[in-house]
CSV table of C-alpha atoms and ligand atoms in Angstrom, one decimal:
chain,number,residue,atom,x,y,z
A,75,MET,CA,51.0,100.8,115.9
A,76,ALA,CA,54.0,101.6,118.1
A,77,GLY,CA,54.9,104.5,115.9
A,78,LYS,CA,51.8,106.4,116.5
A,79,GLY,CA,53.4,109.3,118.3
A,80,SER,CA,55.6,107.2,120.5
A,81,CYS,CA,58.7,109.0,119.3
A,82,ARG,CA,61.3,106.8,121.0
A,83,LEU,CA,64.4,108.1,119.4
A,84,ASN,CA,67.1,105.8,118.1
A,85,SER,CA,70.2,106.8,116.2
A,86,ILE,CA,70.9,106.6,112.5
A,87,GLY,CA,73.5,104.4,110.8
A,88,PHE,CA,74.4,103.9,107.1
A,89,GLY,CA,74.4,101.0,104.7
A,90,THR,CA,77.0,100.1,102.1
A,91,TRP,CA,75.2,97.6,99.7
A,92,ALA,CA,75.8,99.9,96.8
A,93,TRP,CA,79.6,100.1,97.5
A,94,GLY,CA,80.5,97.3,95.1
A,95,ASN,CA,77.2,96.2,93.7
A,96,GLU,CA,76.9,96.6,89.9
A,97,PHE,CA,73.5,94.9,89.2
A,98,VAL,CA,71.2,96.9,91.5
A,99,TRP,CA,73.3,100.0,92.1
A,100,GLY,CA,75.5,100.4,89.1
A,101,TYR,CA,78.8,100.6,91.0
A,102,ASP,CA,81.9,101.4,89.0
A,103,PRO,CA,85.2,101.3,90.9
A,104,ASN,CA,87.0,103.8,88.7
A,105,ARG,CA,84.2,106.3,88.9
A,106,ASP,CA,82.9,105.8,92.4
A,107,ASP,CA,85.7,105.0,94.9
A,108,GLY,CA,86.9,108.6,95.5
A,109,ARG,CA,83.3,109.7,96.2
A,110,LEU,CA,82.7,106.8,98.5
A,111,ALA,CA,85.8,107.7,100.5
A,112,ALA,CA,84.5,111.3,100.8
A,113,THR,CA,81.0,110.0,101.8
A,114,PHE,CA,82.5,107.8,104.5
A,115,ARG,CA,84.5,110.7,106.0
A,116,GLN,CA,81.5,113.0,105.8
A,117,ALA,CA,79.3,110.4,107.4
A,118,LEU,CA,81.6,110.0,110.3
A,119,SER,CA,82.3,113.7,110.8
A,120,SER,CA,78.5,114.2,110.8
A,121,GLY,CA,78.2,111.7,113.7
A,122,LEU,CA,77.0,108.5,112.0
A,123,ASN,CA,78.8,105.6,113.8
A,124,LEU,CA,76.9,102.5,112.9
A,125,ILE,CA,78.0,101.0,109.5
A,126,ASP,CA,76.3,98.1,107.9
A,127,THR,CA,77.9,95.9,105.3
A,128,ALA,CA,77.9,92.2,104.2
A,129,ASP,CA,80.2,89.6,102.8
A,130,SER,CA,78.0,89.4,99.7
A,131,TYR,CA,78.1,93.1,98.9
A,132,GLY,CA,80.2,93.3,95.8
A,133,THR,CA,79.2,91.1,92.9
A,134,GLY,CA,81.3,88.7,90.8
A,135,ARG,CA,84.9,89.8,90.6
A,136,LEU,CA,84.1,92.6,93.0
A,137,ASN,CA,83.2,90.1,95.8
A,138,GLY,CA,83.7,91.5,99.2
A,139,ARG,CA,84.3,95.0,97.8
A,140,SER,CA,82.2,96.9,100.3
A,141,GLU,CA,84.1,95.3,103.2
A,142,SER,CA,87.5,96.0,101.6
A,143,LEU,CA,86.6,99.6,100.8
A,144,LEU,CA,85.4,100.1,104.4
A,145,GLY,CA,88.6,98.3,105.8
A,146,GLY,CA,90.8,100.8,103.9
A,147,PHE,CA,88.7,103.8,104.9
A,148,ILE,CA,88.7,102.8,108.6
A,149,GLU,CA,92.4,102.1,108.6
A,150,ALA,CA,93.1,105.8,107.6
A,151,LEU,CA,91.2,107.0,110.7
A,152,PRO,CA,92.8,108.1,114.0
A,153,ALA,CA,92.5,105.2,116.5
A,154,SER,CA,90.3,107.3,118.8
A,155,ARG,CA,87.7,107.7,116.0
A,156,ARG,CA,87.9,104.0,115.1
A,157,SER,CA,87.0,102.9,118.5
A,158,GLN,CA,83.7,104.8,118.4
A,159,LEU,CA,82.5,102.8,115.3
A,160,VAL,CA,80.1,99.9,115.3
A,161,VAL,CA,81.1,98.0,112.1
A,162,ALA,CA,78.5,95.3,111.5
A,163,THR,CA,78.8,92.8,108.7
A,164,LYS,CA,76.3,90.1,107.6
A,165,LEU,CA,77.5,86.6,106.6
A,166,ALA,CA,75.4,84.9,104.0
A,167,PRO,CA,74.2,81.3,104.9
A,168,PHE,CA,74.7,80.0,101.4
A,169,PRO,CA,73.7,76.4,101.1
A,170,TRP,CA,77.3,75.3,100.9
A,171,ARG,CA,78.1,76.9,104.2
A,172,GLN,CA,76.9,74.1,106.6
A,173,GLY,CA,77.2,73.1,110.2
A,174,ARG,CA,78.5,74.8,113.3
A,175,ARG,CA,81.8,75.7,111.6
A,176,GLY,CA,80.1,76.6,108.3
A,177,LEU,CA,80.6,80.4,108.7
A,178,ASP,CA,84.0,80.4,110.1
A,179,ARG,CA,86.0,80.8,106.8
A,180,ALA,CA,83.6,83.6,105.7
A,181,PHE,CA,84.0,85.3,109.1
A,182,ASN,CA,87.8,85.2,108.9
A,183,ALA,CA,87.6,86.6,105.3
A,184,SER,CA,85.3,89.4,106.3
A,185,GLN,CA,87.5,90.2,109.4
A,186,LYS,CA,90.5,90.4,107.1
A,187,ARG,CA,88.8,92.6,104.5
A,188,LEU,CA,87.6,94.9,107.3
A,189,GLY,CA,91.2,95.2,108.7
A,190,GLY,CA,90.1,93.5,112.0
A,191,TYR,CA,87.6,96.3,112.8
A,192,LEU,CA,84.5,94.1,112.8
A,193,LYS,CA,82.4,94.6,115.9
A,194,ARG,CA,79.1,92.9,115.2
A,195,VAL,CA,78.5,89.8,113.0
A,196,GLN,CA,75.0,89.2,111.7
A,197,LEU,CA,73.3,86.1,110.1
A,198,HIS,CA,72.2,87.7,106.7
A,199,TRP,CA,69.0,85.7,106.4
A,200,SER,CA,67.1,83.0,107.9
A,201,THR,CA,67.5,79.4,106.4
A,202,ALA,CA,64.1,78.5,107.7
A,203,ARG,CA,62.6,78.3,104.1
A,204,TYR,CA,65.1,76.0,102.5
A,205,ALA,CA,67.2,74.4,105.2
A,206,PRO,CA,65.7,75.0,108.7
A,207,TRP,CA,67.9,72.2,110.2
A,208,GLN,CA,71.0,74.4,109.5
A,209,GLU,CA,69.9,77.4,111.4
A,210,ALA,CA,70.7,76.1,115.0
A,211,ALA,CA,74.2,75.0,113.9
A,212,LEU,CA,75.0,78.3,112.1
A,213,LEU,CA,73.7,80.3,115.0
A,214,ASP,CA,75.7,78.2,117.5
A,215,GLY,CA,78.8,78.8,115.4
A,216,LEU,CA,78.3,82.6,115.5
A,217,ALA,CA,77.7,82.4,119.3
A,218,ASP,CA,81.0,80.5,119.6
A,219,LEU,CA,82.8,83.4,117.9
A,220,VAL,CA,81.3,85.8,120.5
A,221,GLN,CA,82.2,83.5,123.4
A,222,ALA,CA,85.7,83.1,122.0
A,223,GLN,CA,85.9,87.0,121.9
A,224,GLN,CA,86.6,87.0,118.2
A,225,VAL,CA,83.7,89.5,117.8
A,226,ASP,CA,81.9,91.6,120.3
A,227,GLU,CA,78.2,91.4,119.2
A,228,LEU,CA,75.8,89.2,117.4
A,229,GLY,CA,72.8,90.1,115.2
A,230,VAL,CA,70.4,88.5,112.7
A,231,SER,CA,68.5,89.6,109.8
A,232,ASN,CA,65.3,88.8,107.8
A,233,VAL,CA,63.7,86.9,110.5
A,234,GLY,CA,60.1,87.1,111.8
A,235,ALA,CA,58.8,87.1,115.3
A,236,ARG,CA,58.5,83.4,115.7
A,237,ARG,CA,62.0,82.6,114.5
A,238,LEU,CA,63.4,85.5,116.5
A,239,LEU,CA,61.9,84.2,119.7
A,240,TRP,CA,63.5,80.8,119.1
A,241,MET,CA,66.9,82.3,118.2
A,242,GLN,CA,66.9,84.6,121.3
A,243,ALA,CA,66.0,81.7,123.6
A,244,ARG,CA,68.8,79.6,122.1
A,245,LEU,CA,71.4,82.3,122.5
A,246,ARG,CA,70.2,83.2,126.0
A,247,GLU,CA,70.8,79.6,127.0
A,248,ARG,CA,74.4,80.1,125.9
A,249,GLY,CA,74.7,83.4,127.7
A,250,VAL,CA,75.0,85.4,124.5
A,251,LYS,CA,73.0,88.5,123.9
A,252,LEU,CA,71.2,89.0,120.6
A,253,SER,CA,72.1,92.6,119.9
A,254,SER,CA,70.0,93.4,116.8
A,255,VAL,CA,67.7,92.2,114.2
A,256,GLN,CA,67.6,93.8,110.7
A,257,ILE,CA,64.5,93.9,108.6
A,258,GLN,CA,63.2,95.8,105.7
A,259,TRP,CA,61.2,98.7,107.3
A,260,SER,CA,60.0,101.9,105.6
A,261,LEU,CA,56.8,103.7,104.7
A,262,LEU,CA,56.6,101.4,101.8
A,263,SER,CA,57.9,98.1,103.2
A,264,PRO,CA,55.8,94.9,102.8
A,265,GLY,CA,54.4,92.7,105.4
A,266,VAL,CA,53.3,95.5,107.8
A,267,ALA,CA,51.5,93.4,110.4
A,268,PRO,CA,54.3,90.7,110.8
A,269,ALA,CA,56.9,93.4,110.9
A,270,GLN,CA,55.0,95.3,113.6
A,271,GLU,CA,54.7,92.0,115.6
A,272,LEU,CA,58.6,91.7,115.4
A,273,LEU,CA,59.1,95.3,116.5
A,274,ASP,CA,56.8,94.8,119.5
A,275,LEU,CA,58.7,91.7,120.4
A,276,CYS,CA,62.1,93.4,120.1
A,277,GLN,CA,61.0,96.2,122.3
A,278,ALA,CA,60.0,93.7,124.9
A,279,LEU,CA,63.2,91.8,124.6
A,280,ASP,CA,65.4,94.9,124.3
A,281,ILE,CA,66.8,94.0,120.9
A,282,GLU,CA,67.7,96.9,118.6
A,283,VAL,CA,65.9,96.8,115.2
A,284,LEU,CA,67.9,98.1,112.2
A,285,ALA,CA,65.5,99.4,109.4
A,286,TYR,CA,67.1,98.4,106.1
A,287,SER,CA,66.0,100.0,102.8
A,288,PRO,CA,64.4,102.9,104.8
A,289,LEU,CA,64.1,105.0,101.7
A,290,ALA,CA,62.6,102.2,99.5
A,291,PHE,CA,65.7,102.3,97.3
A,292,GLY,CA,65.4,106.1,97.0
A,293,VAL,CA,61.7,106.3,96.0
A,294,LEU,CA,60.9,108.1,99.2
A,295,GLY,CA,63.3,110.9,98.4
A,296,CYS,CA,61.6,111.7,95.1
A,297,THR,CA,59.5,114.9,95.2
A,298,PRO,CA,56.0,114.6,93.7
A,299,GLY,CA,57.2,116.2,90.4
A,300,ASP,CA,60.4,114.2,90.1
A,301,THR,CA,60.8,111.7,87.2
A,302,PRO,CA,64.3,110.2,88.0
A,303,ARG,CA,65.9,107.6,85.9
A,304,PRO,CA,68.1,105.4,88.0
A,305,SER,CA,71.1,104.0,86.4
A,306,THR,CA,70.2,100.2,86.5
A,307,TRP,CA,67.4,98.3,84.8
A,308,LEU,CA,66.3,96.8,88.2
A,309,ARG,CA,65.9,100.1,89.9
A,310,GLN,CA,64.2,101.7,86.8
A,311,ARG,CA,61.6,98.9,86.8
A,312,LEU,CA,60.9,99.4,90.5
A,313,PHE,CA,60.6,103.2,90.2
A,314,ARG,CA,58.2,102.8,87.3
A,315,ARG,CA,55.9,100.8,89.4
A,316,LEU,CA,56.3,102.5,92.8
A,317,LEU,CA,56.5,106.2,91.8
A,318,PRO,CA,52.8,106.5,90.7
A,319,GLU,CA,51.5,104.3,93.5
A,320,SER,CA,53.4,106.2,96.2
A,321,LEU,CA,52.4,109.7,95.1
A,322,PRO,CA,50.0,110.4,98.0
A,323,ILE,CA,52.6,109.4,100.6
A,324,ARG,CA,55.3,111.4,98.8
A,325,GLN,CA,53.0,114.4,98.7
A,326,LEU,CA,52.7,114.1,102.5
A,327,LEU,CA,56.4,113.7,103.0
A,328,ALA,CA,57.0,116.8,100.7
A,329,ALA,CA,54.5,118.9,102.7
A,330,ILE,CA,56.0,118.0,106.1
A,331,ALA,CA,59.5,118.6,104.6
A,332,ARG,CA,58.5,122.0,103.3
A,333,GLU,CA,56.8,123.1,106.5
A,334,ARG,CA,59.9,122.2,108.5
A,335,GLY,CA,62.6,123.3,105.9
A,336,VAL,CA,64.1,119.7,105.8
A,337,SER,CA,64.4,117.1,103.1
A,338,MET,CA,61.8,114.3,102.4
A,339,VAL,CA,64.6,111.8,103.2
A,340,GLN,CA,64.9,113.3,106.7
A,341,VAL,CA,61.2,112.9,107.2
A,342,ALA,CA,61.2,109.2,106.0
A,343,LEU,CA,64.2,108.5,108.3
A,344,ASN,CA,62.6,110.2,111.3
A,345,TRP,CA,59.4,108.1,110.7
A,346,CYS,CA,61.6,105.1,111.1
A,347,ARG,CA,63.1,106.4,114.3
A,348,ALA,CA,59.6,107.3,115.6
A,349,THR,CA,58.7,103.6,115.3
A,350,GLY,CA,61.6,102.7,117.6
A,351,THR,CA,63.9,101.5,114.9
A,352,THR,CA,67.4,102.6,113.8
A,353,PRO,CA,67.4,103.4,110.0
A,354,ILE,CA,70.5,102.4,108.0
A,355,PRO,CA,70.0,104.3,104.7
A,356,GLY,CA,72.3,103.5,101.8
A,357,ILE,CA,74.3,106.6,101.1
A,358,ARG,CA,76.9,107.2,98.3
A,359,SER,CA,77.6,110.9,98.3
A,360,PRO,CA,78.8,113.4,101.0
A,361,ARG,CA,75.5,115.3,100.5
A,362,GLN,CA,73.4,112.2,101.3
A,363,ALA,CA,75.6,111.6,104.4
A,364,MET,CA,75.0,115.1,105.6
A,365,ASP,CA,71.3,114.9,104.9
A,366,ALA,CA,70.9,111.6,106.8
A,367,ALA,CA,72.8,113.0,109.8
A,368,ALA,CA,70.7,116.2,109.8
A,369,ALA,CA,67.6,114.0,110.6
A,370,LEU,CA,69.2,113.5,114.0
A,371,THR,CA,68.7,117.1,114.9
A,372,TRP,CA,64.9,117.1,115.0
A,373,GLN,CA,61.9,114.8,115.4
A,374,LEU,CA,58.5,114.3,114.1
A,375,SER,CA,55.5,115.5,116.1
A,376,GLU,CA,52.8,113.1,117.2
A,377,ALA,CA,50.4,114.5,114.6
A,378,GLU,CA,53.0,114.1,111.8
A,379,CYS,CA,53.6,110.5,112.9
A,380,PHE,CA,49.9,109.9,112.9
A,381,ALA,CA,49.3,111.4,109.5
A,382,LEU,CA,52.2,109.4,108.0
A,383,ASN,CA,50.9,106.2,109.5
A,384,GLN,CA,47.4,106.8,108.1
A,385,ALA,CA,48.8,107.5,104.7
A,386,ARG,CA,50.9,104.4,104.9
A,387,GLU,CA,47.8,102.3,105.6
A,388,ARG,CA,46.0,103.7,102.6
A,389,CYS,CA,49.1,103.5,100.3
A,390,LEU,CA,49.0,100.9,97.5
A,391,ALA,CA,52.8,101.0,96.9
A,392,ARG,CA,54.8,98.1,98.5
A,393,MET,CA,58.4,97.2,98.0
A,394,PRO,CA,59.1,93.6,97.1
A,395,SER,CA,59.7,91.2,100.1
A,396,ASN,CA,63.0,89.6,100.7
A,397,PRO,CA,62.5,85.9,99.6
A,398,PHE,CA,64.4,84.6,102.7
A,399,GLN,CA,62.4,86.5,105.3
A,400,SER,CA,61.1,84.0,107.7
A,401,ARG,CA,58.0,84.0,109.9
B,767,LIG,N1,69.7,92.7,105.6
B,767,LIG,C1,69.4,92.6,104.3
B,767,LIG,O1,68.9,91.7,103.7
B,767,LIG,C2,69.5,94.0,103.6
B,767,LIG,C3,68.8,94.2,102.4
B,767,LIG,C4,68.9,95.4,101.7
B,767,LIG,C5,69.6,96.4,102.3
B,767,LIG,N2,70.3,96.2,103.5
B,767,LIG,C6,71.2,97.3,104.1
B,767,LIG,O2,70.4,98.5,104.2
B,767,LIG,C7,71.1,99.6,103.6
B,767,LIG,C8,70.1,100.6,103.0
B,767,LIG,O3,69.2,100.0,102.2
B,767,LIG,P1,69.2,100.2,100.6
B,767,LIG,O4,70.6,100.6,100.1
B,767,LIG,O5,68.6,98.9,100.0
B,767,LIG,O6,68.1,101.3,100.2
B,767,LIG,P2,67.6,102.7,100.8
B,767,LIG,O7,68.5,103.1,101.9
B,767,LIG,O8,66.2,102.5,100.9
B,767,LIG,O9,68.0,103.6,99.5
B,767,LIG,C9,69.3,104.1,99.2
B,767,LIG,C10,69.2,105.1,98.1
B,767,LIG,O10,68.4,106.2,98.5
B,767,LIG,C11,68.9,107.3,97.8
B,767,LIG,N3,69.3,108.4,98.9
B,767,LIG,C12,70.0,108.2,100.0
B,767,LIG,N4,70.1,109.3,100.6
B,767,LIG,C13,69.4,110.3,99.9
B,767,LIG,C14,69.2,111.7,100.1
B,767,LIG,N5,69.7,112.3,101.2
B,767,LIG,N6,68.5,112.3,99.1
B,767,LIG,C15,68.1,111.6,98.0
B,767,LIG,N7,68.2,110.3,97.8
B,767,LIG,C16,68.9,109.6,98.7
B,767,LIG,C17,70.2,106.9,97.1
B,767,LIG,O11,70.0,106.7,95.8
B,767,LIG,P3,71.1,107.3,94.7
B,767,LIG,O12,72.3,106.9,95.1
B,767,LIG,O13,70.7,106.7,93.4
B,767,LIG,O14,70.8,108.8,94.7
B,767,LIG,C18,70.6,105.7,97.8
B,767,LIG,O15,71.4,104.9,97.1
B,767,LIG,C19,71.9,98.8,102.6
B,767,LIG,O16,73.0,99.6,102.1
B,767,LIG,C20,72.4,97.6,103.3
B,767,LIG,O17,73.4,97.9,104.2
B,767,LIG,C21,70.2,95.0,104.1
């Protein structure tokens, strides 16, 4: 695989799904917002500039919460710092958002919540599995926004190599560059062969790959002796299954981390970077922000990459796939 020692080094961003989501992440506005503001400031002062959010981050009455929190945090920054950020949101192609103008209202609402600081708009998932005829229209609508200079960059998410090739060609005809594709990518991510095919294609086409859930929801940060109990039932269930199955790979992460005097999370993020991707870990404390940024200060050796790739091939543990991931 491309990662075998080919340590082409991308940057690191951060993700904000947990900033508003109650079901998976147990978000509580009264308890969490102060800590998230401090996390944001720490991430930026540690040099993390790429921020991923989505219009669907924030459940129920908290709809759009991740974007509104970010909008407020960004507004408080000096203008010179703001201009260095790449704020990327994802618009959900819900079945009721149809046609070329189907995402316009959602785009305007996101832009408003983000205080006008949106730089990249991304299609959150492919509609190939349930409404393939919608995809061209929705993509054309996003390309219109770029051509009208309402936003600078366009990305997509949860697409496979075949769909990506088609999307890239359609955008190229319009003279719009596809900046990034976002897929689940970690030492425990599913669909290794198709994901690798996508990575190879992106390298050939010069499209940045953003690795989402690079820590397998936090499993890859758990030391072999850890028995964490995450706050929500969904994560508890996932940890119960994945912790035993991922023990060999976590033992290797811990050994590399110990040898280098870094954290397991840093090793897992640098494995993503070594595969040519830009990881966007979910962070929600200043300590986690500093830890993610510290991974930028070093890189894995070829031998370490090789050992991790081998362990990954043998590992039984796999994260669930995104149901809307296309081929
Ligand atoms: N395009 C898509 O469909 C899609 C899907 C999923 C995610 N994403 C994006 O990708 C981002 C990241 O993925 P994710 O949030 O699903 O999962 P992740 O990055 O694999 O895991 C995040 C969790 O790992 C733990 N963690 C983070 N830093 C740590 C550290 N230094 N030490 C120990 N534990 C640490 C934290 O758990 P605790 O807070 O419990 O400690 C954190 O909440 C999301 O926020 C979102 O922006 C996109």
